[in-house]
Amino acid sequence: MKKILFTLAVLAMTAISFNADAQIKAYKFGYVNSLEILDAIPEKKTADADLEKYGNDLYSSLEKMYGEYQKKIQDFQTGVQNKTLSEIDQEFRAKEIQDLEKRIQDFQDQAEEKVAKKRQALYQPLFDKINKAIADLAKEGGYTYIFDSSAGSILHADESENLINPLRKKLGLAPAPASTK
């Protein structure tokens, strides 16, 4: 009786093991480098140029404010040194300088937010295009998972599972150079 139970237990464990192996083998994995794809998309150059122009416009406005700030400080220091400013004028100008400092700081904070929003608006269509192509590639190739090697989460991968060239083809891009992994 013990031999029969032992044999049944071994058979059950073997069946479970084979079933687990079959399930693992049913998964198909691939990987791409999404940053390499993003850099290869021609629209990225336009987005980069638009973002740079937008940032330069904001920076130009900030430089004007900073020039005004420096002039007010210089005028204030000159007035104090030459004793041409009354105590009331000194207090008034000091308050003006503090208000301008706050406006400059607020402008810098708002500019950073605006650049981040602009970047999101310019790049989101590119990310959507890449993600759609990856999803289509996964569906067409029967991939269960496609990893992004640019995120640094892949420690080893067989080059045969690198989907960079099929993805580039799907996006209408030239194949990657031979040295790309």
mmCIF file of C-alpha atoms in Angstrom:
data_model
loop_
_atom_site.group_PDB
_atom_site.id
_atom_site.type_symbol
_atom_site.label_atom_id
_atom_site.label_comp_id
_atom_site.label_asym_id
_atom_site.label_seq_id
_atom_site.Cartn_x
_atom_site.Cartn_y
_atom_site.Cartn_z
ATOM 1 C CA MET A 1 0.000 0.000 0.000
ATOM 2 C CA LYS A 2 2.869 2.361 0.876
ATOM 3 C CA LYS A 3 4.530 1.580 -2.437
ATOM 4 C CA ILE A 4 1.339 2.443 -4.313
ATOM 5 C CA LEU A 5 0.930 5.745 -2.453
ATOM 6 C CA PHE A 6 4.590 6.571 -3.009
ATOM 7 C CA THR A 7 4.290 5.762 -6.713
ATOM 8 C CA LEU A 8 1.131 7.894 -7.012
ATOM 9 C CA ALA A 9 2.858 10.793 -5.217
ATOM 10 C CA VAL A 10 5.876 10.569 -7.535
ATOM 11 C CA LEU A 11 3.620 10.432 -10.578
ATOM 12 C CA ALA A 12 1.612 13.427 -9.345
ATOM 13 C CA MET A 13 4.764 15.453 -8.694
ATOM 14 C CA THR A 14 6.126 14.533 -12.118
ATOM 15 C CA ALA A 15 2.867 15.557 -13.791
ATOM 16 C CA ILE A 16 2.865 18.863 -11.914
ATOM 17 C CA SER A 17 6.500 19.450 -12.888
ATOM 18 C CA PHE A 18 5.824 18.755 -16.575
ATOM 19 C CA ASN A 19 2.743 20.986 -16.464
ATOM 20 C CA ALA A 20 4.768 23.832 -14.904
ATOM 21 C CA ASP A 21 7.499 23.410 -17.534
ATOM 22 C CA ALA A 22 4.894 23.513 -20.302
ATOM 23 C CA GLN A 23 3.375 26.688 -18.877
ATOM 24 C CA ILE A 24 6.763 28.409 -18.592
ATOM 25 C CA LYS A 25 7.682 27.443 -22.135
ATOM 26 C CA ALA A 26 4.390 28.949 -23.342
ATOM 27 C CA TYR A 27 5.635 32.444 -22.525
ATOM 28 C CA LYS A 28 7.544 34.345 -25.185
ATOM 29 C CA PHE A 29 9.881 37.173 -24.208
ATOM 30 C CA GLY A 30 11.521 39.953 -26.197
ATOM 31 C CA TYR A 31 13.195 43.267 -25.557
ATOM 32 C CA VAL A 32 13.785 46.652 -27.167
ATOM 33 C CA ASN A 33 15.678 49.809 -26.310
ATOM 34 C CA SER A 34 12.946 52.462 -26.360
ATOM 35 C CA LEU A 35 15.422 55.361 -26.092
ATOM 36 C CA GLU A 36 17.190 54.186 -29.235
ATOM 37 C CA ILE A 37 13.837 54.053 -31.017
ATOM 38 C CA LEU A 38 12.846 57.499 -29.741
ATOM 39 C CA ASP A 39 16.121 58.978 -30.987
ATOM 40 C CA ALA A 40 15.588 57.394 -34.417
ATOM 41 C CA ILE A 41 12.126 58.900 -34.965
ATOM 42 C CA PRO A 42 12.438 61.979 -37.225
ATOM 43 C CA GLU A 43 9.650 63.819 -35.386
ATOM 44 C CA LYS A 44 11.835 63.879 -32.263
ATOM 45 C CA LYS A 45 14.176 66.414 -33.875
ATOM 46 C CA THR A 46 11.223 68.725 -34.492
ATOM 47 C CA ALA A 47 10.000 68.234 -30.912
ATOM 48 C CA ASP A 48 13.517 68.932 -29.594
ATOM 49 C CA ALA A 49 13.755 72.133 -31.657
ATOM 50 C CA ASP A 50 10.294 73.311 -30.542
ATOM 51 C CA LEU A 51 11.117 72.625 -26.915
ATOM 52 C CA GLU A 52 14.458 74.423 -27.177
ATOM 53 C CA LYS A 53 12.824 77.489 -28.768
ATOM 54 C CA TYR A 54 10.130 77.525 -26.088
ATOM 55 C CA GLY A 55 12.764 77.297 -23.338
ATOM 56 C CA ASN A 56 14.868 80.028 -24.951
ATOM 57 C CA ASP A 57 11.842 82.352 -25.123
ATOM 58 C CA LEU A 58 11.194 81.830 -21.416
ATOM 59 C CA TYR A 59 14.883 82.294 -20.629
ATOM 60 C CA SER A 60 14.901 85.571 -22.578
ATOM 61 C CA SER A 61 12.027 86.880 -20.463
ATOM 62 C CA LEU A 62 13.842 85.805 -17.326
ATOM 63 C CA GLU A 63 17.025 87.592 -18.445
ATOM 64 C CA LYS A 64 15.043 90.823 -18.916
ATOM 65 C CA MET A 65 13.639 90.516 -15.400
ATOM 66 C CA TYR A 66 17.094 89.797 -14.018
ATOM 67 C CA GLY A 67 18.522 92.835 -15.856
ATOM 68 C CA GLU A 68 15.834 95.000 -14.265
ATOM 69 C CA TYR A 69 16.680 93.469 -10.879
ATOM 70 C CA GLN A 70 20.401 94.233 -11.251
ATOM 71 C CA LYS A 71 19.649 97.827 -12.294
ATOM 72 C CA LYS A 72 17.404 98.363 -9.257
ATOM 73 C CA ILE A 73 20.093 96.993 -6.933
ATOM 74 C CA GLN A 74 22.762 99.160 -8.543
ATOM 75 C CA ASP A 75 20.543 102.275 -8.320
ATOM 76 C CA PHE A 76 19.755 101.450 -4.696
ATOM 77 C CA GLN A 77 23.433 100.980 -3.766
ATOM 78 C CA THR A 78 24.415 104.173 -5.592
ATOM 79 C CA GLY A 79 21.661 106.128 -3.820
ATOM 80 C CA VAL A 80 22.706 104.793 -0.416
ATOM 81 C CA GLN A 81 26.413 105.482 -1.035
ATOM 82 C CA ASN A 82 25.776 108.989 -2.374
ATOM 83 C CA LYS A 83 23.175 109.621 0.330
ATOM 84 C CA THR A 84 20.650 110.740 -2.299
ATOM 85 C CA LEU A 85 17.912 108.424 -0.993
ATOM 86 C CA SER A 86 15.905 109.274 2.051
ATOM 87 C CA GLU A 87 15.162 106.588 4.591
ATOM 88 C CA ILE A 88 11.621 106.264 3.210
ATOM 89 C CA ASP A 89 12.960 105.954 -0.361
ATOM 90 C CA GLN A 90 15.438 103.298 0.790
ATOM 91 C CA GLU A 91 12.636 101.285 2.421
ATOM 92 C CA PHE A 92 10.448 101.676 -0.667
ATOM 93 C CA ARG A 93 13.206 100.590 -3.072
ATOM 94 C CA ALA A 94 14.253 97.701 -0.834
ATOM 95 C CA LYS A 95 10.632 96.507 -0.885
ATOM 96 C CA GLU A 96 10.574 96.892 -4.692
ATOM 97 C CA ILE A 97 13.730 94.771 -4.948
ATOM 98 C CA GLN A 98 12.262 92.083 -2.666
ATOM 99 C CA ASP A 99 9.052 92.030 -4.709
ATOM 100 C CA LEU A 100 11.055 91.695 -7.919
ATOM 101 C CA GLU A 101 13.108 88.852 -6.373
ATOM 102 C CA LYS A 102 9.861 87.043 -5.565
ATOM 103 C CA ARG A 103 8.504 87.638 -9.085
ATOM 104 C CA ILE A 104 11.727 86.257 -10.566
ATOM 105 C CA GLN A 105 11.540 83.168 -8.350
ATOM 106 C CA ASP A 106 7.859 82.663 -9.203
ATOM 107 C CA PHE A 107 8.638 83.076 -12.892
ATOM 108 C CA GLN A 108 11.429 80.477 -12.679
ATOM 109 C CA ASP A 109 9.101 78.005 -10.952
ATOM 110 C CA GLN A 110 6.347 78.594 -13.509
ATOM 111 C CA ALA A 111 8.822 78.351 -16.390
ATOM 112 C CA GLU A 112 10.009 74.939 -15.167
ATOM 113 C CA GLU A 113 6.406 73.739 -14.979
ATOM 114 C CA LYS A 114 5.627 75.151 -18.425
ATOM 115 C CA VAL A 115 8.672 73.487 -19.986
ATOM 116 C CA ALA A 116 7.719 70.161 -18.373
ATOM 117 C CA LYS A 117 4.154 70.461 -19.720
ATOM 118 C CA LYS A 118 5.412 71.454 -23.152
ATOM 119 C CA ARG A 119 7.831 68.492 -23.165
ATOM 120 C CA GLN A 120 4.959 66.173 -22.241
ATOM 121 C CA ALA A 121 2.743 67.620 -24.987
ATOM 122 C CA LEU A 122 5.491 67.322 -27.625
ATOM 123 C CA TYR A 123 6.759 63.852 -26.713
ATOM 124 C CA GLN A 124 3.532 62.085 -25.712
ATOM 125 C CA PRO A 125 2.481 61.472 -29.340
ATOM 126 C CA LEU A 126 5.919 59.926 -29.973
ATOM 127 C CA PHE A 127 5.629 57.688 -26.903
ATOM 128 C CA ASP A 128 2.115 56.693 -27.965
ATOM 129 C CA LYS A 129 3.380 55.823 -31.456
ATOM 130 C CA ILE A 130 6.195 53.672 -30.023
ATOM 131 C CA ASN A 131 3.918 51.961 -27.493
ATOM 132 C CA LYS A 132 1.335 51.164 -30.168
ATOM 133 C CA ALA A 133 4.044 49.700 -32.420
ATOM 134 C CA ILE A 134 5.359 47.594 -29.521
ATOM 135 C CA ALA A 135 1.846 46.358 -28.713
ATOM 136 C CA ASP A 136 1.237 45.493 -32.385
ATOM 137 C CA LEU A 137 4.611 43.745 -32.606
ATOM 138 C CA ALA A 138 3.850 41.749 -29.448
ATOM 139 C CA LYS A 139 0.490 40.692 -30.796
ATOM 140 C CA GLU A 140 1.841 39.775 -34.242
ATOM 141 C CA GLY A 141 4.839 37.893 -32.823
ATOM 142 C CA GLY A 142 2.984 36.206 -29.974
ATOM 143 C CA TYR A 143 5.158 37.830 -27.314
ATOM 144 C CA THR A 144 3.887 37.581 -23.751
ATOM 145 C CA TYR A 145 6.353 40.170 -22.457
ATOM 146 C CA ILE A 146 8.532 42.781 -24.138
ATOM 147 C CA PHE A 147 11.050 44.450 -21.856
ATOM 148 C CA ASP A 148 12.727 47.823 -22.247
ATOM 149 C CA SER A 149 16.509 47.391 -22.061
ATOM 150 C CA SER A 150 16.992 51.166 -21.685
ATOM 151 C CA ALA A 151 15.456 50.879 -18.218
ATOM 152 C CA GLY A 152 18.413 48.710 -17.206
ATOM 153 C CA SER A 153 16.307 45.853 -15.895
ATOM 154 C CA ILE A 154 17.674 43.173 -18.225
ATOM 155 C CA LEU A 155 20.862 41.544 -17.018
ATOM 156 C CA HIS A 156 21.171 39.079 -19.890
ATOM 157 C CA ALA A 157 19.217 38.517 -23.068
ATOM 158 C CA ASP A 158 19.728 36.391 -26.121
ATOM 159 C CA GLU A 159 20.321 38.670 -29.107
ATOM 160 C CA SER A 160 17.731 36.647 -31.034
ATOM 161 C CA GLU A 161 15.072 38.173 -28.761
ATOM 162 C CA ASN A 162 16.111 41.760 -29.541
ATOM 163 C CA LEU A 163 13.095 43.235 -31.307
ATOM 164 C CA ILE A 164 14.732 46.560 -32.188
ATOM 165 C CA ASN A 165 14.815 45.960 -35.958
ATOM 166 C CA PRO A 166 11.258 44.595 -36.249
ATOM 167 C CA LEU A 167 10.090 47.605 -34.227
ATOM 168 C CA ARG A 168 12.114 50.012 -36.361
ATOM 169 C CA LYS A 169 10.572 48.419 -39.470
ATOM 170 C CA LYS A 170 7.072 48.787 -38.005
ATOM 171 C CA LEU A 171 7.764 52.495 -37.406
ATOM 172 C CA GLY A 172 9.187 52.958 -40.914
ATOM 173 C CA LEU A 173 12.766 53.460 -39.694
ATOM 174 C CA ALA A 174 16.013 52.097 -41.106
ATOM 175 C CA PRO A 175 17.474 49.000 -39.412
ATOM 176 C CA ALA A 176 19.765 49.595 -36.437
ATOM 177 C CA PRO A 177 23.528 49.422 -37.007
ATOM 178 C CA ALA A 178 24.982 45.938 -36.478
ATOM 179 C CA SER A 179 26.644 46.911 -33.186
ATOM 180 C CA THR A 180 23.334 47.844 -31.485
ATOM 181 C CA LYS A 181 22.260 45.448 -28.763
#
